PDB file of C-alpha atoms in Angstrom:
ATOM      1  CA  UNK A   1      20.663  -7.111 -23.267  1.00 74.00           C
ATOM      2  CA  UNK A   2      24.379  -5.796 -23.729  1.00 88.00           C
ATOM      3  CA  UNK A   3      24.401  -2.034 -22.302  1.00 88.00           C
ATOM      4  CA  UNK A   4      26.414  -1.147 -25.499  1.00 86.00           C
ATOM      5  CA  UNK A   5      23.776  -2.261 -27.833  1.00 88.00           C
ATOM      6  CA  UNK A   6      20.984   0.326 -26.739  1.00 87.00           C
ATOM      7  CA  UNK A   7      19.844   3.017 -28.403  1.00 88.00           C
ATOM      8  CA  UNK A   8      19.542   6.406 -26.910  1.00 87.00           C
ATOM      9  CA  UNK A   9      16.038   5.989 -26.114  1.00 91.00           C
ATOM     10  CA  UNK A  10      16.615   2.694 -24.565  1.00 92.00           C
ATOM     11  CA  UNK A  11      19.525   3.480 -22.230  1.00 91.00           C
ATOM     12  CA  UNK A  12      17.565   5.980 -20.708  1.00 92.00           C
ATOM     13  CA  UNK A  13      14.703   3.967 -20.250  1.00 94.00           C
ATOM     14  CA  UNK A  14      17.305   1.325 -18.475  1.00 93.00           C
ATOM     15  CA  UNK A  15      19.336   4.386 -16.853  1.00 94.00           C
ATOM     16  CA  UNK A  16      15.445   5.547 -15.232  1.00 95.00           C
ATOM     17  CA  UNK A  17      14.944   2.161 -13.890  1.00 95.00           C
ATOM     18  CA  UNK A  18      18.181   1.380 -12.594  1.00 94.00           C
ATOM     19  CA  UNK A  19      18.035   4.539 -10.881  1.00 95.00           C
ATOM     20  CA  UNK A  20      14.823   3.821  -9.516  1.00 96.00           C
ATOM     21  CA  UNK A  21      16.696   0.556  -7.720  1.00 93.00           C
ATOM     22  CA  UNK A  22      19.571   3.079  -6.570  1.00 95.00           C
ATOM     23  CA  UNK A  23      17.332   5.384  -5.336  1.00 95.00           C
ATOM     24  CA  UNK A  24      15.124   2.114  -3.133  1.00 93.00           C
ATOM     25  CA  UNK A  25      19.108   1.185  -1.685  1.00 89.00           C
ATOM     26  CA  UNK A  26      19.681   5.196  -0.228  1.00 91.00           C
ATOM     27  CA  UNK A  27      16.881   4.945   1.237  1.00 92.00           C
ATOM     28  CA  UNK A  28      17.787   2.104   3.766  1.00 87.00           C
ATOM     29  CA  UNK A  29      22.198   2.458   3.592  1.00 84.00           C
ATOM     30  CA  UNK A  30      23.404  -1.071   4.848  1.00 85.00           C
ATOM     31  CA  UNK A  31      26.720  -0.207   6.395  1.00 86.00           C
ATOM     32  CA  UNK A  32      29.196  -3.195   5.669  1.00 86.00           C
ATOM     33  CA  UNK A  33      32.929  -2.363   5.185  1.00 85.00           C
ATOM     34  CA  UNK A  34      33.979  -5.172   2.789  1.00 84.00           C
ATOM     35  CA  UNK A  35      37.630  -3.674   2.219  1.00 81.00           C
ATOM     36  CA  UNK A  36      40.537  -4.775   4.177  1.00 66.00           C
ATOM     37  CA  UNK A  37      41.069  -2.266   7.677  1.00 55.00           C
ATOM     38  CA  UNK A  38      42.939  -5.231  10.001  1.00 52.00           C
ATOM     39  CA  UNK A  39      45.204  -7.209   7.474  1.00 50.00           C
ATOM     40  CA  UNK A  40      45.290  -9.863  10.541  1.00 48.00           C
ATOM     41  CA  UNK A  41      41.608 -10.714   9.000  1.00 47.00           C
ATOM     42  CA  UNK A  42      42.345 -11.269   5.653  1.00 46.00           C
ATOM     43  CA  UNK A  43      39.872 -13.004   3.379  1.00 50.00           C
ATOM     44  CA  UNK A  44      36.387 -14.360   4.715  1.00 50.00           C
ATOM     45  CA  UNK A  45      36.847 -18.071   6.101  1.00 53.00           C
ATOM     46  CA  UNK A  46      33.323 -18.755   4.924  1.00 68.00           C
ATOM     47  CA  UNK A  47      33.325 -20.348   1.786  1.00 76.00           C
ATOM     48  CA  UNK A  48      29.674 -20.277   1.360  1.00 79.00           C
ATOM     49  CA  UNK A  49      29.430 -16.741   1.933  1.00 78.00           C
ATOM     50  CA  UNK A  50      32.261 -16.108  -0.694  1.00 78.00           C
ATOM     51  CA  UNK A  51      30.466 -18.234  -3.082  1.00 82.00           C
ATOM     52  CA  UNK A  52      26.834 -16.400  -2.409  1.00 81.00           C
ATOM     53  CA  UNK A  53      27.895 -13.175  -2.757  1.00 82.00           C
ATOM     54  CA  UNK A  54      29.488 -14.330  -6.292  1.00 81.00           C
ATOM     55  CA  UNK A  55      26.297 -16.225  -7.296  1.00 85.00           C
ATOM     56  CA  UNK A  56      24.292 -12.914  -6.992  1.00 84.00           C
ATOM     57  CA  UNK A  57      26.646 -10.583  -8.585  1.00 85.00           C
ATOM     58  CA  UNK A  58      26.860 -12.582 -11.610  1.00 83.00           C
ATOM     59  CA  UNK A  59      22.742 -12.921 -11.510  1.00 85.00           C
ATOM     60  CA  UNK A  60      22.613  -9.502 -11.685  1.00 85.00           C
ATOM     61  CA  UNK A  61      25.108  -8.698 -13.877  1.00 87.00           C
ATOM     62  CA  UNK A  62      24.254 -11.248 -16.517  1.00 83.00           C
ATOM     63  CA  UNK A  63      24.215 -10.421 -19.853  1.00 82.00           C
ATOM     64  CA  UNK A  64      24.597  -6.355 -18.929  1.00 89.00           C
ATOM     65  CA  UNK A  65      27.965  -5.965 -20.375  1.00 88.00           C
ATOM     66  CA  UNK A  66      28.182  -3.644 -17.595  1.00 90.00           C
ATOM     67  CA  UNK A  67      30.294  -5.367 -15.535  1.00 88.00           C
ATOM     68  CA  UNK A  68      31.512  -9.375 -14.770  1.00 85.00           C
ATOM     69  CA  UNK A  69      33.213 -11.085 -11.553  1.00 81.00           C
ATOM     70  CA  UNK A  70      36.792 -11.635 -12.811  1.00 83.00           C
ATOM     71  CA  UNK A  71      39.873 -13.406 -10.355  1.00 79.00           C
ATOM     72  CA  UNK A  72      41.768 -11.286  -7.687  1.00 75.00           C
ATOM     73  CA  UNK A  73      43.894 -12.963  -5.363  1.00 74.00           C
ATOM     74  CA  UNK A  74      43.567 -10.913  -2.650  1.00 73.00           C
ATOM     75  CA  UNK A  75      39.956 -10.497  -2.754  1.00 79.00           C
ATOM     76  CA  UNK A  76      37.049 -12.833  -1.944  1.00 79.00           C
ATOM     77  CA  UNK A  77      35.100 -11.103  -4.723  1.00 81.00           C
ATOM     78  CA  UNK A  78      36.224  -8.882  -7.387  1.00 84.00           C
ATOM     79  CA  UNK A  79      34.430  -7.494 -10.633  1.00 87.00           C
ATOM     80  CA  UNK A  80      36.185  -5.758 -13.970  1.00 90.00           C
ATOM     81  CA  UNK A  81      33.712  -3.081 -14.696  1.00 92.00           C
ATOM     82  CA  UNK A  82      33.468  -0.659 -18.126  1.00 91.00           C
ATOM     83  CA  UNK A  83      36.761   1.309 -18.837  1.00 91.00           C
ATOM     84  CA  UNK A  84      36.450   3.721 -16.639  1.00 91.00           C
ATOM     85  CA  UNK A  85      33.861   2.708 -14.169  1.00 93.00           C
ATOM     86  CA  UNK A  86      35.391   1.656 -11.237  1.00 93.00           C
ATOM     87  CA  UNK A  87      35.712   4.591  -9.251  1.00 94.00           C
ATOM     88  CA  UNK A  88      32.512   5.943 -10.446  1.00 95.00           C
ATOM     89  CA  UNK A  89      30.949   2.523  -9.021  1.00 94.00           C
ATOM     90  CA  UNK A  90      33.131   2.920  -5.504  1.00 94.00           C
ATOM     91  CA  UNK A  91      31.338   6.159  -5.124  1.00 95.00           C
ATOM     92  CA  UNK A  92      28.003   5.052  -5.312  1.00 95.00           C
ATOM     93  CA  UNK A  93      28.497   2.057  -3.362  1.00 94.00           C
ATOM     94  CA  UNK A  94      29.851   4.461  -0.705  1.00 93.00           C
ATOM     95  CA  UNK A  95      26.434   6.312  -1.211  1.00 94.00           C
ATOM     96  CA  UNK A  96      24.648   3.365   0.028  1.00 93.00           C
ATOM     97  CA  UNK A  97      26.459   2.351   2.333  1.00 92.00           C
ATOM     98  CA  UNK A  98      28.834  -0.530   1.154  1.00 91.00           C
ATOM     99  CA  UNK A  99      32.499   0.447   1.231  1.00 91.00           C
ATOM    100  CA  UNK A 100      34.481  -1.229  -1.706  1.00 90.00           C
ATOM    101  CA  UNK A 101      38.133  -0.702  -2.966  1.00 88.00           C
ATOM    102  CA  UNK A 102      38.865   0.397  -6.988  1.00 87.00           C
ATOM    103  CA  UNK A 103      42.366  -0.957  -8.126  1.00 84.00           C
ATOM    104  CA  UNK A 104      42.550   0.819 -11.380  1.00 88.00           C
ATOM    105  CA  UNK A 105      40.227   2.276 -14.291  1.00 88.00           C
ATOM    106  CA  UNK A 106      37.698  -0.590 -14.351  1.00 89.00           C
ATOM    107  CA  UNK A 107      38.773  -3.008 -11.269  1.00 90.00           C
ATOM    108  CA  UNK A 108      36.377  -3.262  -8.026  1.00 90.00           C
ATOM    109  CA  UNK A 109      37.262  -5.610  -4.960  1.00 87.00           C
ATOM    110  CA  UNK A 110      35.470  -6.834  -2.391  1.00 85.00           C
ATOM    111  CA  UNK A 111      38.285  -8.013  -0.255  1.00 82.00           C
ATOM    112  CA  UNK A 112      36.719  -9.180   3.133  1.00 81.00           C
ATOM    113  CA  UNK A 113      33.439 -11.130   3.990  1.00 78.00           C
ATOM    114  CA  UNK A 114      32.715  -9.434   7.575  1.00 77.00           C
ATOM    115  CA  UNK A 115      32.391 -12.624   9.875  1.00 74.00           C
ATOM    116  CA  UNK A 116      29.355 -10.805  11.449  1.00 75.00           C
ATOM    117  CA  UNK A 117      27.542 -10.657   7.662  1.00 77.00           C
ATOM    118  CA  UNK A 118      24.158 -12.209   7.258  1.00 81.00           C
ATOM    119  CA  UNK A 119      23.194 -13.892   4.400  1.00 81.00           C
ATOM    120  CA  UNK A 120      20.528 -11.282   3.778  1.00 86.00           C
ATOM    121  CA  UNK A 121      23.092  -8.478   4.310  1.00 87.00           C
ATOM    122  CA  UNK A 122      25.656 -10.548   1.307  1.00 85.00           C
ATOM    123  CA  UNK A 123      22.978 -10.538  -0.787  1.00 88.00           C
ATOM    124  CA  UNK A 124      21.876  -6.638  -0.638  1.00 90.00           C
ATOM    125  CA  UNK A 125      25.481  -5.773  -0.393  1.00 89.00           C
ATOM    126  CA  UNK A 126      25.826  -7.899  -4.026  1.00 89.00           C
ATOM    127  CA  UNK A 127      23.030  -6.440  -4.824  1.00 90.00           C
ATOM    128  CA  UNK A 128      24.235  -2.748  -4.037  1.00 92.00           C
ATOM    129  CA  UNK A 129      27.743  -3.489  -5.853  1.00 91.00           C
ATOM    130  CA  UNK A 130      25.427  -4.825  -9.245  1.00 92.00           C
ATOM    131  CA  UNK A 131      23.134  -2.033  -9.524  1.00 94.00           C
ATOM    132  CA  UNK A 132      26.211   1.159  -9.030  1.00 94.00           C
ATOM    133  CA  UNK A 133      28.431  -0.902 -11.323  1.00 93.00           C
ATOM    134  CA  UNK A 134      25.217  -0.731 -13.994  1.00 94.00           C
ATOM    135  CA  UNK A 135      24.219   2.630 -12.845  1.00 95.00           C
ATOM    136  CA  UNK A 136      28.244   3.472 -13.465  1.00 95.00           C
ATOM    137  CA  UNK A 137      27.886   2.284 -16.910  1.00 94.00           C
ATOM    138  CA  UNK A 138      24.980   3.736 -17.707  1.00 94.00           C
ATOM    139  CA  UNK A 139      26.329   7.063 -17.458  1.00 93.00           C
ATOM    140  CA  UNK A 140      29.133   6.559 -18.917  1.00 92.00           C
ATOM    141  CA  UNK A 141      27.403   5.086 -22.169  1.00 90.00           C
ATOM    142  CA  UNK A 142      25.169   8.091 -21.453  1.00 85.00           C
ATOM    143  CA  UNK A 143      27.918  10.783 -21.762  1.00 81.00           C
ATOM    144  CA  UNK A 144      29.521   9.150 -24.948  1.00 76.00           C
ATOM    145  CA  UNK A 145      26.016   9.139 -27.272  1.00 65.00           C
ATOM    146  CA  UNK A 146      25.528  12.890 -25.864  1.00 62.00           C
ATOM    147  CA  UNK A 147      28.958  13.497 -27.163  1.00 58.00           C
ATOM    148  CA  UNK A 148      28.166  11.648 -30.529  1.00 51.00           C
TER     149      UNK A 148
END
């Protein structure tokens, strides 16, 4: 279901339960830094883990509209969000605990894999960038039919 598609009534049926979700992540903040504070790091040398936290963005990010992985070379996972969006979905990664960078308007990276991640740590940090960049464009899509 493309976000953009909805009508009123629907988006804030989708806003309510993606909020719900947000609301589930506060409760238990994960604390991973997945932006770049030592460039000696650099990128994650885990391939796997690179290609995990990938396979569950784009699971839940399917067919949103919200928001798909796109290419960064200097990231080991990067999405292009709504115009827009990428600050707003910073912030409420931030809120939960996973720190992210926004490039512009509508770019998010995730530019290191902490070597110390656990596979069940990749997945709710995916899981955390999914649901804000949603959440993001939910309110966004939100403000424009109130303006309408």
């Amino acid at each position: 279901m493309q976000y953009t598609d909805l009508t009123r009534k629907e988006l804030q049926r989708e806003y309510d339960r993606v909020a719900r979700k947000y609301t589930n992540l506060l409760r238990e903040p994960l604390a991973l830094d997945m932006t770049v504070q030592d460039p000696l790091l650099g990128q994650s040398s885990s391939q796997r883990a690179v290609r995990h936290f990938g396979t569950v963005l784009g699971k839940e990010l399917s067919d949103t509209g919200a928001a798909h992985p796109t290419v960064a070379g200097d990231a080991v996972a990067a999405l292009s969000t709504m115009p827009g969006c990428a600050h707003r979905t910073v912030e409420l990664c931030r809120q939960a605990g996973v720190c992210f960078d926004a490039v512009d308007h509508s770019t998010v990276l995730a530019r290191i894999i902490p070597v110390d991640a656990q596979s069940d740590q990749l997945t709710r940090a995916a899981g955390v960038f999914a649901i804000s960049a949603r959440m993001a464009a939910l309110e966004s899509l939100r403000g424009t039919l109130m303006r309408a």
